[in-house]
Coordinates of C-alpha atoms in Angstrom, one line a residue:
Chain A
Q1 CA 14.0 57.7 -52.1
Q2 CA 13.3 61.1 -53.6
Q3 CA 9.6 61.5 -53.8
V4 CA 9.6 65.0 -55.2
K5 CA 12.2 65.8 -57.9
Q6 CA 13.0 69.5 -58.5
S7 CA 14.9 71.1 -61.3
P8 CA 17.0 73.0 -62.1
Q9 CA 19.4 73.1 -59.1
S10 CA 20.3 76.7 -59.8
L11 CA 19.0 79.4 -62.1
I12 CA 20.3 82.8 -63.2
V13 CA 18.1 85.3 -64.9
Q14 CA 18.1 89.0 -65.7
K15 CA 15.8 91.4 -64.0
G16 CA 12.4 91.2 -65.7
G17 CA 12.9 87.7 -66.9
I18 CA 10.6 84.8 -66.1
P19 CA 12.4 82.0 -64.2
I20 CA 10.6 78.6 -64.2
I21 CA 11.2 75.9 -61.7
N22 CA 9.8 72.4 -62.2
C23 CA 8.8 69.6 -59.9
A24 CA 7.7 66.1 -60.5
Y25 CA 6.2 63.5 -58.1
E26 CA 5.2 59.9 -58.0
N27 CA 2.8 59.5 -55.1
T28 CA -0.8 60.2 -56.2
A29 CA -1.8 60.4 -52.6
F30 CA -0.2 63.8 -52.3
D31 CA -3.1 66.3 -51.9
Y32 CA -1.5 69.8 -51.6
F33 CA 1.5 71.3 -53.3
P34 CA 3.1 74.4 -51.7
W35 CA 6.1 76.4 -52.7
Y36 CA 8.4 77.8 -50.1
Q37 CA 10.9 80.6 -50.4
Q38 CA 14.1 80.7 -48.3
F39 CA 16.5 83.5 -47.8
P40 CA 20.0 83.0 -46.4
G41 CA 19.9 82.6 -42.6
K42 CA 16.1 82.3 -42.5
G43 CA 13.6 79.5 -42.4
P44 CA 11.5 78.6 -45.5
A45 CA 8.4 80.7 -45.8
L46 CA 5.2 79.7 -47.7
L47 CA 5.0 81.5 -51.0
I48 CA 2.0 80.0 -52.9
A49 CA 0.2 76.6 -52.9
I50 CA -2.2 74.7 -55.1
R51 CA -4.5 71.7 -54.7
P52 CA -4.5 69.0 -57.4
D53 CA -7.9 69.8 -58.6
V54 CA -6.8 73.2 -59.9
S55 CA -4.6 73.6 -63.0
E56 CA -3.2 77.1 -62.3
K57 CA -3.0 79.5 -59.4
K58 CA -1.7 83.1 -59.5
E59 CA -0.7 85.3 -56.6
G60 CA 0.9 88.6 -57.6
R61 CA 3.9 87.8 -59.8
F62 CA 3.9 84.1 -58.8
T63 CA 2.1 81.4 -60.7
I64 CA 1.8 77.7 -60.2
S65 CA 1.0 75.5 -63.1
F66 CA -0.2 72.0 -62.2
N67 CA -0.5 69.0 -64.6
K68 CA -2.1 66.2 -62.6
S69 CA -1.9 63.6 -65.4
A70 CA 1.8 64.2 -65.8
K71 CA 2.3 64.5 -62.1
Q72 CA 4.2 67.7 -62.6
F73 CA 4.0 71.2 -61.3
S74 CA 6.0 74.4 -61.8
L75 CA 6.5 77.8 -60.4
H76 CA 6.8 80.9 -62.7
I77 CA 7.9 84.2 -61.4
M78 CA 6.8 87.1 -63.7
D79 CA 8.9 90.3 -64.0
S80 CA 11.5 88.9 -61.7
Q81 CA 13.4 91.3 -59.4
P82 CA 16.8 91.1 -57.6
G83 CA 14.8 90.8 -54.4
D84 CA 13.5 87.5 -55.6
S85 CA 17.0 86.0 -55.4
A86 CA 16.5 83.1 -52.9
T87 CA 16.2 79.3 -52.8
Y88 CA 12.9 77.9 -53.8
F89 CA 11.5 74.6 -52.6
C90 CA 8.5 72.8 -54.0
A91 CA 6.8 70.4 -51.6
A92 CA 4.0 67.8 -51.5
L93 CA 1.8 67.1 -48.6
Q94 CA 0.4 63.7 -47.5
G95 CA -1.4 63.5 -44.2
G96 CA 0.7 65.5 -41.8
K97 CA 4.0 65.3 -43.7
L98 CA 5.6 67.7 -46.1
I99 CA 8.0 66.2 -48.6
F100 CA 10.4 68.8 -50.1
G101 CA 12.2 68.9 -53.3
Q102 CA 15.9 69.5 -53.3
G103 CA 15.6 73.3 -53.9
T104 CA 16.5 75.7 -56.7
E105 CA 18.9 78.6 -56.0
L106 CA 17.6 81.6 -58.0
S107 CA 19.7 84.6 -58.8
V108 CA 18.2 87.6 -60.5
K109 CA 20.8 89.9 -61.9
P110 CA 20.0 93.7 -62.0
Chain B
D1 CA 2.4 88.2 -33.5
A2 CA 5.7 86.4 -32.8
G3 CA 6.7 83.6 -35.1
V4 CA 8.3 80.3 -34.3
I5 CA 11.3 81.0 -32.0
Q6 CA 14.3 78.7 -32.0
S7 CA 17.3 78.8 -29.7
P8 CA 20.2 78.8 -29.9
R9 CA 20.7 80.3 -33.4
H10 CA 24.2 78.8 -33.6
E11 CA 25.7 75.9 -31.7
V12 CA 29.3 74.7 -32.0
T13 CA 30.3 71.7 -29.8
E14 CA 32.7 68.8 -29.8
M15 CA 31.8 65.3 -30.8
G16 CA 30.3 63.3 -28.0
Q17 CA 28.7 66.2 -26.3
E18 CA 25.0 66.4 -25.7
V19 CA 23.1 69.0 -27.8
T20 CA 19.7 70.4 -27.0
L21 CA 17.8 72.5 -29.4
R22 CA 14.7 74.4 -28.3
C23 CA 11.6 75.6 -30.0
K24 CA 8.6 77.8 -29.1
P25 CA 5.8 77.4 -31.6
I26 CA 3.3 80.1 -32.5
S27 CA 0.7 80.5 -29.8
G28 CA -2.4 78.5 -30.5
H29 CA -0.8 76.1 -33.0
N30 CA -1.5 72.5 -32.3
S31 CA 1.2 70.8 -34.5
L32 CA 4.9 71.1 -34.3
F33 CA 7.5 69.7 -36.7
W34 CA 11.3 69.3 -36.5
Y35 CA 13.3 69.3 -39.8
R36 CA 16.9 69.0 -40.7
Q37 CA 18.5 70.7 -43.7
T38 CA 21.8 69.7 -45.3
M39 CA 23.3 70.2 -48.7
M40 CA 23.3 66.5 -49.4
R41 CA 19.8 65.5 -48.2
G42 CA 17.9 68.8 -48.4
L43 CA 15.0 69.4 -46.0
E44 CA 14.0 66.3 -44.1
L45 CA 11.2 65.9 -41.6
L46 CA 12.5 64.3 -38.4
I47 CA 9.4 64.1 -36.2
Y48 CA 6.1 65.8 -35.7
F49 CA 3.7 66.3 -32.8
N50 CA -0.1 66.8 -32.6
N51 CA -1.3 68.3 -29.3
N52 CA 2.0 67.6 -27.7
V53 CA 1.9 63.9 -28.7
P54 CA 4.6 62.5 -31.1
I55 CA 2.8 61.2 -34.2
D56 CA 5.5 60.2 -36.6
D57 CA 9.2 59.8 -35.7
S58 CA 10.2 57.8 -38.7
G59 CA 12.5 60.5 -39.9
M60 CA 14.6 60.4 -36.7
P61 CA 18.0 59.1 -38.0
E62 CA 18.9 57.0 -35.0
D63 CA 18.5 56.5 -31.3
R64 CA 20.9 59.3 -30.5
F65 CA 18.1 61.7 -31.5
S66 CA 15.1 62.3 -29.2
A67 CA 12.4 64.9 -29.1
K68 CA 10.0 66.0 -26.5
M69 CA 7.0 68.4 -26.2
P70 CA 6.2 68.8 -22.5
N71 CA 3.6 71.4 -23.2
A72 CA 2.0 73.3 -26.0
S73 CA 4.5 76.1 -26.0
F74 CA 7.8 74.3 -25.9
S75 CA 9.7 71.5 -27.6
T76 CA 13.2 70.1 -27.5
L77 CA 15.3 68.1 -29.9
K78 CA 18.2 66.4 -28.2
I79 CA 21.3 64.6 -29.7
Q80 CA 23.3 62.5 -27.4
P81 CA 26.1 61.7 -28.1
S82 CA 26.6 64.1 -31.0
E83 CA 28.7 63.2 -34.1
P84 CA 30.2 65.4 -36.9
R85 CA 27.6 64.0 -39.4
D86 CA 24.9 65.6 -37.3
S87 CA 26.1 69.1 -38.4
A88 CA 23.2 70.7 -40.2
V89 CA 20.6 73.5 -39.8
Y90 CA 17.7 72.3 -37.7
F91 CA 14.3 73.9 -38.2
C92 CA 11.2 73.9 -36.1
A93 CA 7.8 74.6 -37.7
S94 CA 4.3 74.8 -36.3
S95 CA 0.8 74.9 -37.8
L96 CA -2.7 75.2 -36.6
K97 CA -3.8 71.8 -37.9
T98 CA -1.7 69.0 -39.2
G99 CA -2.3 67.9 -42.7
D100 CA -4.9 70.6 -43.4
P101 CA -3.8 72.6 -46.4
G102 CA -5.6 75.6 -45.1
W103 CA -3.2 75.9 -42.2
P104 CA 0.4 76.0 -43.6
Q105 CA 3.5 75.3 -41.6
H106 CA 5.4 78.3 -40.3
F107 CA 9.1 77.9 -39.9
G108 CA 11.5 79.3 -37.4
D109 CA 14.9 80.7 -38.5
G110 CA 16.7 77.5 -37.5
T111 CA 19.7 76.5 -35.4
R112 CA 22.9 76.0 -37.2
L113 CA 24.7 73.1 -35.5
S114 CA 28.3 72.3 -36.0
I115 CA 29.9 69.3 -34.4
L116 CA 33.7 69.3 -34.4

């Protein structure tokens, strides 16, 4: 059972573009929604996170938009750079457990 | 400060052999997590510990898998006997407090396991 659905599976943008990655969830008990970034051969690393009582959070070029009523949240990367090319995972936390989306492989072309 | 340390980084072994993966969490962290990553199933939580005690092992695929945390600075994940379908990247993560959003999980760089 996939509790967090992520799309698209892959994404290609030009440098300076704004890739958007979307996630949806069903379980209203989730109380924290982080995004992780993973480079090849490395473990996932926390990028940015949001609580469900906040509609938007910005950290540098990364923004999370959160729609509690629709049970959806998304990651926007402003002024994307080739160094942002990685796999991005959304996740949802309930108690001690993180449930991850399937991941989005982002490629930013120079 | 050192991050989560996993060993070995790569393991190739034949079906039926015992495999032991090791993890050293970040010093002072009270919670430790084992994940498995595959193309088909993504990142799955296998088991997690709080203060060295297993809390939830519902993600452990079957009895061939076992995990221990004998002290606050070391954990193992063991597969016996191993099967080709166990081939995956296994990650260990630690956090200061389980379930507290203020204390995120920090991941190691994983062990890439191949069972022939």
